């Protein structure tokens, strides 16, 4: 059995002494093993093994396959790729195995009886035919069931792990697969590996294809064609598409199915797509092919928008009253709203759903505050959340897609603001607490940074909005689109029945901001080399790619000399690799700002070293700890195994308002954040931004990317690199059109609605609020 156990034949065989760490959800464990034998040059009596295990029993002998690794702090460990229990091959050994703690209620006597009757190959005989146990005289039904169940649970998984390892499928994926198919795994893998592509997230088409080929399956098998279609659709989601046009889908599927033996025709693919459509595994609609989750998300979102806008606002305030109210607010705030701003406030109060857009410094926040104050005056409600007995009674609900954007919204309005995920009570799985059955509390919902919201989240959010809630969407359509599929904000803006107000007049520019001037020049395609002259909040340091890292470190050195807080400076770059990429910039800045020093703890995670004092960014959502993709924090402590009651190594990161404890397997969710990607900076702002722009980035340089980057800077912006690369980049539009059908869905559904007359048309041209005071 051992020969074909694993493509990697390095093994350690030994008895499990005790488990050091165990994560029951992920099945990740670290354990101490007494070595019985190995084919490695390893002479110690014991070894620490780590990996993903279904269940490990103390006292049981296992054969672990994998490799020895040297851990910076813990020394040598064996990283397990696959394993199986060593079934003793002597009668005595087998008897003690069957009477071990693993088999609850089976004593030595019973075990002896089984072995005497079934012989040394008892285990495989039972696994092949569980009924064989009834041949053992005097064996009770419960005992028979215990033995079969225990063997199936342990051996079953191990058997699957060993089998999958032959195809280079690791323990973690094996666990996912086994959770889904249990003992049918191997049978299914042999008969139809393509079903894994449908059922198991992350199981690639190429892997299924490789397995099928090894098993000599036909390449024109409809399941293969189906899996190819699903794979191509899943891949298109990564480019932001909601669907693929049929012709494009056929062409791309044709390419991946291509093989030298047999041509797959478009007709064959079309036939399979129609079958998949019947089974609702894809949706074919108007010549477009969708994955069902995306089709229903788009459909659901469009229907929620229709539901919301078709409900009227109960009592409308007259324009005269509104002007009076806004005039009062202007007096209280000592400011005078511009015409567009006034119009935005008026329109938002009159609309069930309105979109407010505008570049930086045009007063979006000022308008949001104005809307809240005016709403409170009209409805005679307090804007002090503490004056409400129940939190649910507070009429204003503020949310944003990221933690940082929500924090900014809270800081600028003084009102509570949450991430959309938190607002909806997301628990980390696919379900949200808030939905159409249990909708949100409140009367007025404001969602900022809406350009970052993808169609899945938009659908979840909108189904949870009750009919009597007013909604204000705020965003800047010139920024990067959402990371996830769809382009919800720009599709909404295309609909002329949804009221929208766009702010153009820049207020912050009046305070002399070159950043704002630059942002608007990029927006209006009027940026030229003259605008790149240094100013009090802007400088362009010309340098070549190979000098970028040096220039950036020099800027930091200067900042440190001047006593500035380096945490206020954020480097943003578009790419990880390359000489001026995020990885090397981070490395240089870590060496400068937080170098290795005696007494300062550190851990090695793949190619990087995380050290106490490092600025780090979270790379995935970790809702159980309320820490989300893009959150930035600082490593504040590293604990060794024996320094905490959990007996595991831990790393603690302090985020704005909480400390999160990471265990080793989660360290990969962190990365240095001295320099982060522009994509990850969406929704955040920083006092000082350094932006390297060189021609080697050319593949990435686009107008919306550079616009997003420079608008992250609040006080100062330093661009370093090549002026021509920058000027060239801002002229390049994002030509990767996303395939979405929201626009069409909305125009069909809102056909009965009147065209919104007020989109940026100010009716009462010359009336000012003062006329009514
Ligand atoms: N009507 C106005 N009169 C005077 N100052 C204004 C007016 N509107 C906005 N401002 C000022 O202009 C600056 C930018 O406004 P605000 O922060 O509301 O813009 P924003 O669009 O939210 O900007 P950003 O997107 O960059 O955060 C603020 O200092 C604000 O006080």
mmCIF file of N, CA and C and ligand atoms in Angstrom, residues 335-338 341 359-367 408 507-508 511 516 685 714, ligand 1:
data_model
loop_
_atom_site.group_PDB
_atom_site.id
_atom_site.type_symbol
_atom_site.label_atom_id
_atom_site.label_comp_id
_atom_site.label_asym_id
_atom_site.label_seq_id
_atom_site.Cartn_x
_atom_site.Cartn_y
_atom_site.Cartn_z
ATOM 1 N N UNK A 335 -22.184 78.445 6.779
ATOM 2 C CA UNK A 335 -21.721 78.212 5.405
ATOM 3 C C UNK A 335 -22.897 78.394 4.460
ATOM 4 N N UNK A 336 -22.569 78.567 3.210
ATOM 5 C CA UNK A 336 -23.639 78.741 2.231
ATOM 6 C C UNK A 336 -23.498 77.636 1.192
ATOM 7 N N UNK A 337 -24.514 76.791 1.092
ATOM 8 C CA UNK A 337 -24.426 75.680 0.133
ATOM 9 C C UNK A 337 -24.371 76.219 -1.282
ATOM 10 N N UNK A 338 -23.563 75.616 -2.110
ATOM 11 C CA UNK A 338 -23.573 75.952 -3.522
ATOM 12 C C UNK A 338 -24.869 75.447 -4.136
ATOM 13 N N UNK A 341 -25.056 71.748 -4.402
ATOM 14 C CA UNK A 341 -25.175 71.132 -3.080
ATOM 15 C C UNK A 341 -26.595 71.279 -2.537
ATOM 16 N N UNK A 359 -16.292 64.362 -7.331
ATOM 17 C CA UNK A 359 -14.878 64.116 -7.061
ATOM 18 C C UNK A 359 -14.517 64.606 -5.670
ATOM 19 N N UNK A 360 -13.237 64.523 -5.335
ATOM 20 C CA UNK A 360 -12.814 64.948 -3.995
ATOM 21 C C UNK A 360 -13.025 66.445 -3.781
ATOM 22 N N UNK A 361 -13.400 66.778 -2.578
ATOM 23 C CA UNK A 361 -13.514 68.185 -2.216
ATOM 24 C C UNK A 361 -14.710 68.912 -2.789
ATOM 25 N N UNK A 362 -15.648 68.184 -3.380
ATOM 26 C CA UNK A 362 -16.825 68.858 -3.943
ATOM 27 C C UNK A 362 -17.929 69.009 -2.898
ATOM 28 N N UNK A 363 -17.686 68.489 -1.710
ATOM 29 C CA UNK A 363 -18.647 68.698 -0.631
ATOM 30 C C UNK A 363 -19.627 67.549 -0.431
ATOM 31 N N UNK A 364 -19.246 66.337 -0.792
ATOM 32 C CA UNK A 364 -20.166 65.201 -0.586
ATOM 33 C C UNK A 364 -20.476 65.028 0.908
ATOM 34 N N UNK A 365 -19.434 65.100 1.714
ATOM 35 C CA UNK A 365 -19.654 64.930 3.152
ATOM 36 C C UNK A 365 -20.488 66.076 3.698
ATOM 37 N N UNK A 366 -20.192 67.282 3.220
ATOM 38 C CA UNK A 366 -20.954 68.449 3.657
ATOM 39 C C UNK A 366 -22.443 68.256 3.319
ATOM 40 N N UNK A 367 -22.689 67.714 2.139
ATOM 41 C CA UNK A 367 -24.075 67.486 1.719
ATOM 42 C C UNK A 367 -24.716 66.377 2.560
ATOM 43 N N UNK A 408 -14.180 56.636 8.486
ATOM 44 C CA UNK A 408 -14.139 58.024 7.992
ATOM 45 C C UNK A 408 -15.520 58.649 7.988
ATOM 46 N N UNK A 507 -14.629 72.690 -3.594
ATOM 47 C CA UNK A 507 -14.491 73.641 -2.494
ATOM 48 C C UNK A 507 -13.110 73.590 -1.864
ATOM 49 N N UNK A 508 -12.558 72.404 -1.782
ATOM 50 C CA UNK A 508 -11.267 72.317 -1.114
ATOM 51 C C UNK A 508 -10.178 73.003 -1.937
ATOM 52 N N UNK A 511 -9.069 76.238 -0.972
ATOM 53 C CA UNK A 511 -8.078 76.334 0.096
ATOM 54 C C UNK A 511 -6.680 76.085 -0.474
ATOM 55 N N UNK A 516 -6.336 68.186 -5.242
ATOM 56 C CA UNK A 516 -7.713 68.264 -5.755
ATOM 57 C C UNK A 516 -7.699 68.758 -7.199
ATOM 58 N N UNK A 685 -8.180 56.882 3.212
ATOM 59 C CA UNK A 685 -7.438 58.124 2.956
ATOM 60 C C UNK A 685 -6.270 58.178 3.913
ATOM 61 N N UNK A 714 -4.637 63.144 1.636
ATOM 62 C CA UNK A 714 -5.426 64.219 2.231
ATOM 63 C C UNK A 714 -4.637 65.520 2.338
HETATM 64 N N1 LIG B 1 -20.670 75.214 0.440
HETATM 65 C C1 LIG B 1 -19.483 75.226 1.018
HETATM 66 N N2 LIG B 1 -18.967 76.370 1.490
HETATM 67 C C2 LIG B 1 -17.742 76.415 2.077
HETATM 68 N N3 LIG B 1 -16.957 75.337 2.238
HETATM 69 C C3 LIG B 1 -17.417 74.151 1.806
HETATM 70 C C4 LIG B 1 -18.689 74.028 1.172
HETATM 71 N N4 LIG B 1 -18.856 72.739 0.829
HETATM 72 C C5 LIG B 1 -17.755 72.088 1.234
HETATM 73 N N5 LIG B 1 -16.903 72.934 1.816
HETATM 74 C C6 LIG B 1 -15.596 72.599 2.389
HETATM 75 O O1 LIG B 1 -14.827 71.960 1.399
HETATM 76 C C7 LIG B 1 -14.060 70.915 1.948
HETATM 77 C C8 LIG B 1 -14.422 69.600 1.241
HETATM 78 O O2 LIG B 1 -15.764 69.242 1.518
HETATM 79 P P1 LIG B 1 -16.208 67.765 1.841
HETATM 80 O O3 LIG B 1 -15.283 67.147 2.771
HETATM 81 O O4 LIG B 1 -17.650 67.809 2.164
HETATM 82 O O5 LIG B 1 -16.014 67.174 0.373
HETATM 83 P P2 LIG B 1 -16.005 65.663 -0.090
HETATM 84 O O6 LIG B 1 -16.576 65.633 -1.457
HETATM 85 O O7 LIG B 1 -16.639 64.805 0.935
HETATM 86 O O8 LIG B 1 -14.475 65.428 -0.175
HETATM 87 P P3 LIG B 1 -13.667 64.071 -0.137
HETATM 88 O O9 LIG B 1 -14.322 63.157 -1.095
HETATM 89 O O10 LIG B 1 -12.328 64.499 -0.569
HETATM 90 O O11 LIG B 1 -13.705 63.639 1.288
HETATM 91 C C9 LIG B 1 -14.387 70.885 3.427
HETATM 92 O O12 LIG B 1 -13.412 71.609 4.110
HETATM 93 C C10 LIG B 1 -15.706 71.596 3.518
HETATM 94 O O13 LIG B 1 -15.905 72.246 4.757
#
